[in-house]
Amino acid sequence: MIPKASAVLGVPIDDVSLNEAVSDILEMMAAFHQDQRLRHVATVNVDFITNVLSWRFKKTRHPELMHILRQADMVTADGMPLVWASKWLGAPLKERVAGSDLSPLLVAACEQEGKSIYFLGGKRFEMTAYRAARILQQQHPGLKIAGIDSPWVHVAGEPLAQSDEADQQIVEKINASGADLLFIAFGSPKQEIWFDRNRHRLKVPVTIGVGATFEFMAGTIARAPEWMQRTGLEWMFRLAQEPRRLWKRYLVDFVKFGLLVWPSVFFYRYEALKRRFKKKTLSTLHESQTLRQPSGNFHKHVFLPQKLLASEMQTLLKDIQLSRTPPSMIVFDFSGVRDLTAGGIGTLIRIWQRLKTDRIPLAAAGFNPRVRRLLMVNRLMDYFFPEDANIFPSKTGSVNVSHPTSFDYALQPISGDIVHFRLAGVFDTFQAAKIDYDALLQNIGDRDCILDLSMLSYIGSSGLMLLLNVSKSILSHGKCFVICHSQKNVRQLLQMAGLNRLFVILRDVTAAKKFIHEVRRGTTGDAFIETAAQDI
């Protein structure tokens, strides 16, 4: 059963208490031995939210981090402002579950259950990981320390090209240790990105990003008194300790979070007040239909209720899971929805992600203007309307959206000396691992390459590493590597990874071909690139 979750500014946060989180993580460890699926736990604070979101409703500042958080197996509220926001949105979280509180409880639980922990990251020169492990070993004599490592890792810029080999060495150490739980303390978003790009080769049941927790464990940074933690004033204590480093971050975080959260809170309160004034009760029942196709496959058409509640979404998942034969597609129909609660939409995202993990094609129907406004103020337009989605207007004026689930790539010669390389779909870690890098370079051969990203909606750190190495190999042979037709989301991913200035990014294939021919004639200059890329 998927736990209830509250969607706060587009991020689903699980409604769990501190003790429930510990119990659920232990269950995740046990489940790994049955299905061999890694679990990821993220503890999200206000800084996460402000780093992920842009000021625009329909744009995400850090698409990769948002993608990772939405597909995490557990996301907890590491900050009282998130708990308060969930209450304002009508779906209150039980309590704050901070990484610095969760980690010591997990350590005690692992000692009791005989589970081992691997410590990765922390401040290298201060040896916080080693000091934290030593102190914990003294406090918990029966604790199994699987290993400790504080390596250098890169998640942005040109060093990404050499990161795969370094990552492999780190992963081999972790896997050889036989750890049951991995603490990663690289800081956000580095720890989340590093895990995501290595999740296909890690063999640790559960991984959790713990940020500065090693420093608290080692005693190099003191925790605020409990009354300050309960009342949401821990930031003042931290600020007094490190004013030069934290004052700007806290100022930006509080101002930006406050300005971003109020539109969704106001909209929710306005809709609740309007219903109360009209004394209108919304139905919380849903129904589903099974539509059989001539081929024998069938689509499951699920009509969502007028009021989307977390409990109803959990019942919905149970109904889907009871099907003996997996449907060829599941269609969620929003045409009857009048109220999107934070709890209902957060739990629906959890269900959506579970179905995507099971590789079931998904579609959504009945997006009327009202529902689209609700999604926009809740920062979910990018989730339900990705750039690679197939959008079909219906006769009633609503919109239907089909979400592609497959990834594809193709190489096709344009001319004798230029090859067209096209990527389509979601280029995540698992898809990047399936591409034979040497075979790809061999197929490109001694030719110029135009990379067409018109059908690519997402590319993770692993995919960026592959593209960076492909481009370096091609350029080292005196050939051109040009990117064209990149979507806004992909361009933002390149920018956040610090790679946008390392590639030539042009408007379309025609501009790319012209650029390559100009290079061959030796007449290309900065003015041409600026002109060709003016609409990017």
Coordinates of C-alpha atoms in Angstrom, one line a residue, residues 150-455:
S150 CA 34.6 10.4 1.8
P151 CA 35.4 10.6 -2.0
W152 CA 35.3 13.5 -4.4
V153 CA 32.3 13.4 -6.7
H154 CA 31.1 15.7 -9.5
V155 CA 27.6 16.3 -10.7
A156 CA 28.2 19.3 -13.0
G157 CA 30.6 20.7 -15.5
E158 CA 33.2 19.1 -17.7
P159 CA 34.5 16.8 -14.9
L160 CA 31.3 14.7 -15.5
A161 CA 33.1 13.1 -18.5
Q162 CA 35.6 11.3 -16.1
S163 CA 33.0 10.7 -13.3
D164 CA 31.8 7.3 -14.4
E165 CA 35.1 5.4 -13.6
A166 CA 35.3 7.1 -10.2
D167 CA 31.7 6.3 -9.5
Q168 CA 32.3 2.7 -10.4
Q169 CA 35.1 2.4 -7.8
I170 CA 33.0 3.9 -5.1
V171 CA 30.0 1.6 -5.9
E172 CA 32.2 -1.5 -5.9
K173 CA 33.4 -0.7 -2.4
I174 CA 29.8 -0.2 -1.2
N175 CA 28.5 -3.4 -2.9
A176 CA 31.5 -5.4 -1.5
S177 CA 30.7 -4.2 2.0
G178 CA 27.2 -5.9 2.0
A179 CA 25.6 -2.8 3.6
D180 CA 21.9 -2.8 4.3
L181 CA 21.6 1.0 4.6
L182 CA 23.6 3.7 2.8
F183 CA 23.9 7.2 4.3
I184 CA 25.0 9.8 1.7
A185 CA 26.2 13.1 3.0
F186 CA 27.3 15.1 -0.1
G187 CA 24.7 17.8 0.5
S188 CA 21.8 18.6 -1.8
P189 CA 21.4 18.2 -4.7
K190 CA 24.7 16.4 -5.1
Q191 CA 23.8 13.4 -3.0
E192 CA 20.5 12.9 -4.8
I193 CA 22.0 13.2 -8.2
W194 CA 24.9 10.9 -7.4
F195 CA 22.6 8.2 -6.1
D196 CA 20.2 8.5 -9.1
R197 CA 23.0 8.0 -11.7
N198 CA 24.4 5.0 -9.8
R199 CA 21.2 3.3 -8.7
H200 CA 21.3 0.8 -11.6
R201 CA 24.6 -0.7 -10.2
L202 CA 24.2 -0.2 -6.4
K203 CA 23.1 -3.3 -4.4
V204 CA 22.2 -1.6 -1.1
P205 CA 18.5 -2.1 -0.1
V206 CA 17.9 1.5 1.1
T207 CA 19.7 4.8 0.5
I208 CA 19.0 8.0 2.4
G209 CA 20.5 11.5 1.8
V210 CA 21.4 12.9 5.2
G211 CA 23.1 16.3 4.3
A212 CA 24.8 17.7 7.4
T213 CA 23.8 14.9 9.7
F214 CA 27.4 13.5 10.0
E215 CA 28.4 16.8 11.4
F216 CA 25.7 16.6 14.1
M217 CA 26.7 13.1 14.9
A218 CA 30.4 14.0 15.1
G219 CA 29.6 17.0 17.3
T220 CA 31.2 19.5 15.0
I221 CA 27.9 21.3 14.8
A222 CA 25.5 21.5 17.7
R223 CA 21.8 20.9 17.4
A224 CA 19.3 23.5 18.5
P225 CA 17.3 22.9 21.7
E226 CA 14.2 20.7 21.2
W227 CA 11.8 23.6 21.8
M228 CA 13.4 25.5 18.9
Q229 CA 13.1 22.4 16.7
R230 CA 9.4 21.9 17.6
T231 CA 8.5 25.6 16.9
G232 CA 10.4 25.8 13.6
L233 CA 13.1 28.2 15.0
E234 CA 16.1 25.8 14.5
W235 CA 17.2 28.0 11.6
M236 CA 17.9 30.9 14.0
F237 CA 20.2 28.6 16.0
R238 CA 22.0 27.5 12.8
L239 CA 22.3 31.1 11.6
A240 CA 23.9 32.2 14.9
Q241 CA 26.5 29.4 14.4
E242 CA 27.4 30.2 10.8
P243 CA 26.1 33.7 9.9
R244 CA 28.4 34.3 7.0
R245 CA 27.6 31.1 5.2
L246 CA 23.9 30.9 5.9
W247 CA 22.4 34.4 6.1
K248 CA 21.9 34.8 2.3
R249 CA 20.6 31.2 1.9
Y250 CA 18.0 31.6 4.6
L251 CA 16.9 35.0 3.3
V252 CA 16.4 33.7 -0.2
D253 CA 14.7 30.5 1.0
F254 CA 12.2 32.1 3.2
V255 CA 11.3 34.9 0.8
K256 CA 11.0 32.6 -2.2
F257 CA 9.1 29.8 -0.4
G258 CA 6.7 32.3 1.1
L259 CA 5.9 33.9 -2.2
L260 CA 5.6 30.6 -4.1
V261 CA 3.4 28.8 -1.6
W262 CA 0.7 31.5 -1.1
P263 CA -1.0 31.2 -4.5
S264 CA -1.8 27.5 -3.9
V265 CA -2.8 28.2 -0.3
F266 CA -5.0 31.1 -1.4
F267 CA -6.6 29.0 -4.2
Y268 CA -7.4 26.1 -1.8
R269 CA -8.9 28.4 0.8
Y270 CA -10.9 30.3 -1.8
E271 CA -12.4 27.0 -3.2
A272 CA -13.2 25.7 0.3
L273 CA -14.9 29.0 1.2
K274 CA -16.9 29.0 -2.0
R275 CA -18.1 25.4 -1.4
R276 CA -19.1 26.3 2.2
F277 CA -21.0 29.4 1.0
K278 CA -22.9 27.3 -1.5
K279 CA -23.2 24.4 1.0
K280 CA -22.1 22.1 -1.8
T281 CA -20.9 18.6 -0.9
L282 CA -18.6 16.9 -3.4
S283 CA -18.8 13.2 -4.1
T284 CA -15.8 11.1 -3.1
L285 CA -16.8 8.0 -5.0
H286 CA -14.9 6.8 -8.0
E287 CA -15.6 4.2 -10.6
S288 CA -13.6 2.4 -13.3
Q289 CA -14.4 0.8 -16.5
T290 CA -12.5 -2.0 -18.4
L291 CA -12.4 -1.4 -22.1
R292 CA -11.4 -4.5 -24.1
Q293 CA -9.6 -4.0 -27.4
P294 CA -9.9 -6.3 -30.4
S295 CA -6.4 -7.6 -29.8
G296 CA -7.4 -9.0 -26.4
N297 CA -5.6 -6.3 -24.5
F298 CA -7.6 -3.9 -22.4
H299 CA -7.5 -0.3 -21.2
K300 CA -8.6 0.5 -17.7
H301 CA -10.5 3.8 -17.6
V302 CA -10.6 5.3 -14.1
F303 CA -13.0 8.1 -13.4
L304 CA -11.6 10.3 -10.6
P305 CA -14.0 11.6 -7.9
Q306 CA -15.2 15.2 -7.7
K307 CA -13.0 15.7 -4.6
L308 CA -9.6 14.0 -4.8
L309 CA -8.8 12.6 -1.3
A310 CA -5.8 10.6 -0.3
S311 CA -7.9 7.7 1.1
E312 CA -9.8 7.4 -2.1
M313 CA -6.6 7.3 -4.1
Q314 CA -5.3 4.4 -1.9
T315 CA -8.5 2.5 -2.6
L316 CA -8.0 3.2 -6.3
L317 CA -4.6 1.6 -6.3
K318 CA -5.9 -1.4 -4.5
D319 CA -8.6 -1.8 -7.2
I320 CA -5.9 -1.6 -9.9
Q321 CA -3.6 -4.1 -8.2
L322 CA -6.5 -6.6 -7.9
S323 CA -6.6 -7.0 -11.6
R324 CA -5.4 -10.4 -12.6
T325 CA -4.1 -9.3 -16.0
P326 CA -2.2 -6.0 -16.1
P327 CA -4.0 -3.5 -18.4
S328 CA -2.3 -2.4 -21.6
M329 CA -3.0 1.2 -20.5
I330 CA -4.5 3.0 -17.6
V331 CA -6.5 6.2 -18.3
F332 CA -7.2 8.6 -15.4
D333 CA -10.2 10.8 -16.2
F334 CA -10.2 14.2 -14.5
S335 CA -13.5 15.4 -16.2
G336 CA -15.5 15.1 -12.9
V337 CA -12.8 16.6 -10.6
R338 CA -13.8 19.8 -8.9
D339 CA -11.4 19.9 -6.0
L340 CA -7.8 18.8 -6.0
T341 CA -6.7 18.5 -2.4
A342 CA -3.0 18.4 -1.6
G343 CA -3.4 14.9 -0.1
G344 CA -5.3 13.5 -3.0
I345 CA -3.0 14.8 -5.7
G346 CA 0.1 13.9 -3.7
T347 CA -1.1 10.3 -3.3
L348 CA -2.1 10.2 -7.0
I349 CA 1.5 11.1 -7.9
R350 CA 2.8 8.3 -5.8
I351 CA 0.4 5.9 -7.6
W352 CA 1.4 7.3 -11.0
Q353 CA 5.1 6.7 -10.2
R354 CA 4.4 3.2 -9.0
L355 CA 2.6 2.4 -12.3
K356 CA 5.4 4.0 -14.3
T357 CA 7.9 1.8 -12.4
D358 CA 5.8 -1.2 -13.5
R359 CA 6.1 0.0 -17.1
I360 CA 2.3 0.4 -17.5
P361 CA 1.5 3.1 -20.2
L362 CA -0.5 6.0 -18.7
A363 CA -2.8 8.6 -20.0
A364 CA -5.0 11.3 -18.5
A365 CA -8.2 12.7 -19.9
G366 CA -10.7 15.5 -19.1
F367 CA -8.3 18.3 -18.3
N368 CA -10.8 21.1 -18.3
P369 CA -9.6 24.7 -17.7
R370 CA -10.5 24.5 -14.0
V371 CA -8.4 21.4 -13.4
R372 CA -5.5 22.9 -15.3
R373 CA -5.6 26.0 -13.1
L374 CA -5.6 23.7 -10.0
L375 CA -2.6 21.9 -11.4
M376 CA -0.8 25.2 -12.3
V377 CA -1.1 26.7 -8.8
N378 CA 0.1 23.4 -7.3
R379 CA 3.2 23.4 -9.6
L380 CA 2.1 20.2 -11.4
M381 CA 1.7 21.3 -15.0
D382 CA 5.1 20.0 -15.9
Y383 CA 4.2 16.6 -14.4
F384 CA 0.9 16.0 -16.1
F385 CA 1.8 17.9 -19.3
P386 CA 5.5 17.0 -20.1
E387 CA 6.9 18.4 -23.3
D388 CA 6.9 15.0 -25.0
A389 CA 3.3 14.2 -24.2
N390 CA 0.7 13.6 -26.9
I391 CA -2.0 16.2 -26.3
F392 CA -5.5 15.7 -27.9
P393 CA -8.3 18.3 -27.5
S394 CA -11.7 16.7 -27.0
K395 CA -15.1 17.7 -28.3
T396 CA -16.1 19.1 -24.8
G397 CA -13.2 21.5 -24.8
S398 CA -11.1 19.5 -22.3
V399 CA -7.7 18.1 -23.0
N400 CA -6.5 14.5 -23.1
V401 CA -2.8 13.7 -22.5
S402 CA -1.0 10.4 -23.3
H403 CA 2.4 9.9 -21.6
P404 CA 5.1 8.0 -23.6
T405 CA 6.8 5.4 -21.4
S406 CA 9.5 4.2 -23.8
F407 CA 13.0 5.5 -24.7
D408 CA 14.3 5.3 -28.1
Y409 CA 17.4 6.4 -30.1
A410 CA 18.3 6.1 -33.7
L411 CA 21.3 6.9 -36.0
Q412 CA 20.6 7.9 -39.6
P413 CA 23.0 9.3 -42.2
I414 CA 22.1 12.7 -43.6
S415 CA 24.9 12.7 -46.1
G416 CA 28.1 10.9 -46.6
D417 CA 29.9 12.9 -43.8
I418 CA 27.0 13.8 -41.4
V419 CA 25.0 11.5 -39.2
H420 CA 21.7 12.4 -37.5
F421 CA 21.5 11.1 -33.9
R422 CA 18.0 11.3 -32.4
L423 CA 17.0 10.7 -28.8
A424 CA 13.3 10.3 -27.7
G425 CA 11.4 9.8 -24.5
V426 CA 12.9 9.8 -21.0
F427 CA 16.7 9.2 -20.9
D428 CA 17.2 8.2 -17.3
T429 CA 19.9 6.1 -15.6
F430 CA 18.5 2.8 -16.5
Q431 CA 18.2 3.7 -20.2
A432 CA 21.7 5.2 -20.3
A433 CA 23.1 1.9 -18.9
K434 CA 21.6 0.0 -21.8
I435 CA 23.4 2.0 -24.5
D436 CA 26.6 0.4 -25.7
Y437 CA 29.0 3.4 -25.8
D438 CA 31.6 1.7 -27.9
A439 CA 29.1 0.5 -30.5
L440 CA 27.5 3.9 -30.6
L441 CA 30.9 5.6 -31.4
Q442 CA 31.6 2.9 -34.0
N443 CA 28.3 3.5 -35.7
I444 CA 28.9 7.3 -35.8
G445 CA 32.3 6.6 -37.3
D446 CA 34.5 9.4 -38.7
R447 CA 31.6 11.7 -39.3
D448 CA 30.1 14.9 -38.1
C449 CA 27.1 14.4 -35.7
I450 CA 23.9 16.3 -35.3
L451 CA 22.1 15.4 -32.1
D452 CA 18.3 15.9 -32.4
L453 CA 16.6 16.3 -29.0
S454 CA 13.1 17.3 -30.4
M455 CA 11.5 14.2 -28.9

